[in-house]
Coordinates of C-alpha atoms in Angstrom, one line a residue:
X1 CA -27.6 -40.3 2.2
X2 CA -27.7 -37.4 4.2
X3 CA -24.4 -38.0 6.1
X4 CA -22.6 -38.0 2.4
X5 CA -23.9 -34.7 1.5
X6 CA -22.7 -33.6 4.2
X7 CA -19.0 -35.0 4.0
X8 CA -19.1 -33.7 0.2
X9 CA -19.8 -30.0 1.4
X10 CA -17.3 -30.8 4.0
X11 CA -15.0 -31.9 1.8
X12 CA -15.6 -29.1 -0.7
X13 CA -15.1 -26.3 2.0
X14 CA -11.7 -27.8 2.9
X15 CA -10.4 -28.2 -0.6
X16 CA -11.8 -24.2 -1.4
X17 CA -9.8 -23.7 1.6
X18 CA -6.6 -25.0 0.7
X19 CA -6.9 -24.0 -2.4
X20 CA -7.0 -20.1 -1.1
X21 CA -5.0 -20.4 1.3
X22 CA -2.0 -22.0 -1.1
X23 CA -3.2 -19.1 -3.5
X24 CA -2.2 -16.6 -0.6
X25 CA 0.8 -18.2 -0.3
X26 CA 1.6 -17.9 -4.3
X27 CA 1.1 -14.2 -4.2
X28 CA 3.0 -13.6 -1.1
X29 CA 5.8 -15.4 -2.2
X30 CA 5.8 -13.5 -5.7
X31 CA 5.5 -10.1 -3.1
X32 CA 8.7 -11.3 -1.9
X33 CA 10.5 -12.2 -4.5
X34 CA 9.9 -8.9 -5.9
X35 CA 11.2 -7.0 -2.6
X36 CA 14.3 -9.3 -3.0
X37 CA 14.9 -8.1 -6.5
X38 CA 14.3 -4.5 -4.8
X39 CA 17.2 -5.2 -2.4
X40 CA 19.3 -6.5 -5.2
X41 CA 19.3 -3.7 -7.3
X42 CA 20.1 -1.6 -3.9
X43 CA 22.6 -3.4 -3.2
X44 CA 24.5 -3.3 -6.9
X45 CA 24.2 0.4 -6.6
X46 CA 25.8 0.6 -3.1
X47 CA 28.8 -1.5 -4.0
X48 CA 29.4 0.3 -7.3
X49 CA 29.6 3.7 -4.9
X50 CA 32.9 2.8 -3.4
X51 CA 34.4 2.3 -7.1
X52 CA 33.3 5.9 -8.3
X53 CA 34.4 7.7 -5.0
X54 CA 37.4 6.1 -5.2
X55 CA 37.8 7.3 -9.0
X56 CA 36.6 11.0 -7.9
X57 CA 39.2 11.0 -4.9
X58 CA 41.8 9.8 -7.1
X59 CA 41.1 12.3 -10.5
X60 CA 40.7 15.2 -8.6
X61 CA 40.9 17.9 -5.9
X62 CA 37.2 17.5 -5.2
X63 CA 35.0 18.9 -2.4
X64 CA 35.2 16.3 0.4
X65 CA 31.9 17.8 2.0
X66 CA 30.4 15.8 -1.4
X67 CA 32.4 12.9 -0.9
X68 CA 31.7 12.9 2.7
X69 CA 27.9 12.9 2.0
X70 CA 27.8 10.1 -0.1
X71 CA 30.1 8.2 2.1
X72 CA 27.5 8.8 4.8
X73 CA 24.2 8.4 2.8
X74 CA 25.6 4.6 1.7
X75 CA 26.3 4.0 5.2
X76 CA 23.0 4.9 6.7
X77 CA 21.3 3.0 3.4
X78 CA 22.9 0.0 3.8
X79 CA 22.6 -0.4 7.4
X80 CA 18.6 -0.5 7.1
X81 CA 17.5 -4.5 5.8
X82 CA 14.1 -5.5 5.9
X83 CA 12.6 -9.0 5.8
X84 CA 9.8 -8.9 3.3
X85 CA 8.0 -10.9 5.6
X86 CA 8.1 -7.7 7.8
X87 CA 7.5 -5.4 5.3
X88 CA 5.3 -2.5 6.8
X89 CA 4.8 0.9 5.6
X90 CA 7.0 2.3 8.7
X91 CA 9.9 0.3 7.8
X92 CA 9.3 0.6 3.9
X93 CA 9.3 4.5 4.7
X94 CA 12.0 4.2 6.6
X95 CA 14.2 2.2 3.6
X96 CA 12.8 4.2 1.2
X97 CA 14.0 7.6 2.9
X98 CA 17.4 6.0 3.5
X99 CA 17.3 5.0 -0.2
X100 CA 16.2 8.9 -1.3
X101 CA 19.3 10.3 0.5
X102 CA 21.5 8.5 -0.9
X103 CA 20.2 9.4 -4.6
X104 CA 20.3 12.8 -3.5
X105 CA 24.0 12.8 -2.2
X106 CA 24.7 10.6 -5.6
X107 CA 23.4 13.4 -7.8
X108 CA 25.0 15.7 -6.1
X109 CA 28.3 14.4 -6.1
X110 CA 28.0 13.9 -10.0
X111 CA 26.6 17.6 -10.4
X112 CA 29.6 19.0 -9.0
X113 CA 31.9 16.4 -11.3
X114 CA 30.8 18.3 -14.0
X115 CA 33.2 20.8 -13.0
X116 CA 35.9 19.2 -13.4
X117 CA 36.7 18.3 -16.9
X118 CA 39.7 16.3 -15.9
X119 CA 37.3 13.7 -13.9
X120 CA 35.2 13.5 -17.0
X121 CA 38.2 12.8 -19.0
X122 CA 39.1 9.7 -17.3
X123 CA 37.4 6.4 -18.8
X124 CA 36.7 5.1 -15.2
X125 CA 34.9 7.9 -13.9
X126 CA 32.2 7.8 -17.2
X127 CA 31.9 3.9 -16.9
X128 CA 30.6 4.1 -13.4
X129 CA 28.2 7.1 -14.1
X130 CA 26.7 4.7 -16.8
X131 CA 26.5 1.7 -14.7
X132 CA 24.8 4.0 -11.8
X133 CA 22.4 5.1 -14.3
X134 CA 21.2 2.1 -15.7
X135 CA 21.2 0.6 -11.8
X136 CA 19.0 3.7 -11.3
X137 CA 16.7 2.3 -13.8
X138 CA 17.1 -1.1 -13.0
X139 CA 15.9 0.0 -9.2
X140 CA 12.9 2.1 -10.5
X141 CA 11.8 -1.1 -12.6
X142 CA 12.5 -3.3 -9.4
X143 CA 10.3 -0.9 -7.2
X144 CA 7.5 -1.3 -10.2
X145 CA 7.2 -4.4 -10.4
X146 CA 7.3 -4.5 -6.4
X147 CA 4.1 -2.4 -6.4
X148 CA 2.4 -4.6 -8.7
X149 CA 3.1 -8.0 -7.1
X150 CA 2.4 -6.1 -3.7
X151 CA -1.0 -4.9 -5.6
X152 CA -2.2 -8.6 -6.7
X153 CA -1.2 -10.0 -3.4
X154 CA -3.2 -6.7 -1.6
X155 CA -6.5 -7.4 -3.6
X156 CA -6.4 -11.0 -3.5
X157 CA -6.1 -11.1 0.2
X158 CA -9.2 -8.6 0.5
X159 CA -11.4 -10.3 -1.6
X160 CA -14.5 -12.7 0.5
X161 CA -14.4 -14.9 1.5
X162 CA -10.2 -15.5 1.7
X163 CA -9.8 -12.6 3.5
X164 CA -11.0 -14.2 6.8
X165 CA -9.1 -17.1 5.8
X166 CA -6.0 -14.7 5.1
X167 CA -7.2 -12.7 9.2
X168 CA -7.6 -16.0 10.2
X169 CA -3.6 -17.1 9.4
X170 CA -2.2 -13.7 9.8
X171 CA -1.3 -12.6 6.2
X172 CA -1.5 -8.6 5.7
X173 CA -1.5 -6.3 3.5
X174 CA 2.1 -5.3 1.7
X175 CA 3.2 -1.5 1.9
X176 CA 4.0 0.1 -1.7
X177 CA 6.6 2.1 -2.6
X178 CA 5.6 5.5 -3.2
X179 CA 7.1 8.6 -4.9
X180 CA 9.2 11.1 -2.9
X181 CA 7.9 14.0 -1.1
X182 CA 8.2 16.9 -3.1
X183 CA 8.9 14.6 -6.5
X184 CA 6.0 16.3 -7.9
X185 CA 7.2 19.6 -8.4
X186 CA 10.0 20.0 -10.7
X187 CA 13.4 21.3 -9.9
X188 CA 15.0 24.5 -10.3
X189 CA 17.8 25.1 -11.8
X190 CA 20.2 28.1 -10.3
X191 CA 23.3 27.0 -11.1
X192 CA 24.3 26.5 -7.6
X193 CA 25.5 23.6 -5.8

């Protein structure tokens, strides 16, 4: 009798163990999905960048120092590619200050277009400035929903007793995205570019 009790707690602690480990594996899949959805949303924003310098090249004697800058920033942004199996803050820093240049060169490249009313007057030029704000949106929704699969995965992997299950098989903890440095103070405006 004794030797079936203790093949019945055996048998329980391997099917609890299964059970989180597979749950780990849920989450860290839904983590990854997410960061792929991140990259996507990247990604539509770097190829619609060739289309609108193209358009500001081609409507207007515009300042190549801008052009140049967001030439560069997509460069630098798309060379960086992270597996989101090897997703650590470092790396997600990294990306995500790659990612902040080029919003910066971006914005500035469509500040300055304001100054020319002939680049705003061609169809092209405004179609592309809407598509880059709504992938602007569509990236900060991406990153959101990042964070919270990242969160659920984070918390779920801490909690006893399948967190020495998840030490034991070597899942960690998933980086967040975080807001820029300096986001939180507002920016002036001088009226300088």
């Amino acid at each position: 009798m004794k030797k079936y009790i203790i093949w019945i707690v055996l048998g329980v602690i391997v099917l609890g163990g299964v059970s989180m480990y597979n749950g780990l594996v849920g989450s860290r899949e839904s983590v990854n999905q997410a960061w792929a959805n991140v990259q996507t949303q990247y990604q539509r924003r770097a190829d619609l960048i060739p289309n609108l310098v193209a358009t500001v090249k081609g409507a207007a004697d515009f300042e190549k120092s801008t052009i140049q800058a967001v030439i560069e920033a997509r460069a630098k942004a798309t060379q960086i590619t992270i597996n989101a199996n090897d997703l650590t803050p470092e790396k997600l820093q990294q990306f995500q200050q790659a990612q902040s240049q080029l919003s910066g060169a971006l914005g500035r490249l469509l500040a300055v277009a304001e100054n020319y009313p002939q680049l705003k007057a061609v169809g092209n030029f405004s179609e592309l400035q809407s598509q880059l704000e709504g992938t602007e949106n569509r990236i900060s929704e991406s990153r959101r929903q990042y964070n919270e699969a990242a969160q659920s995965y984070n918390a779920s992997r801490q909690k006893f007793p399948r967190v020495i299950l998840a030490n034991l098989f070597g899942f960690t903890d998933k980086p967040y995205f975080e807001a820029d440095k300096g986001s939180e103070k507002a920016p002036s405006v001088d009226g300088k570019f």
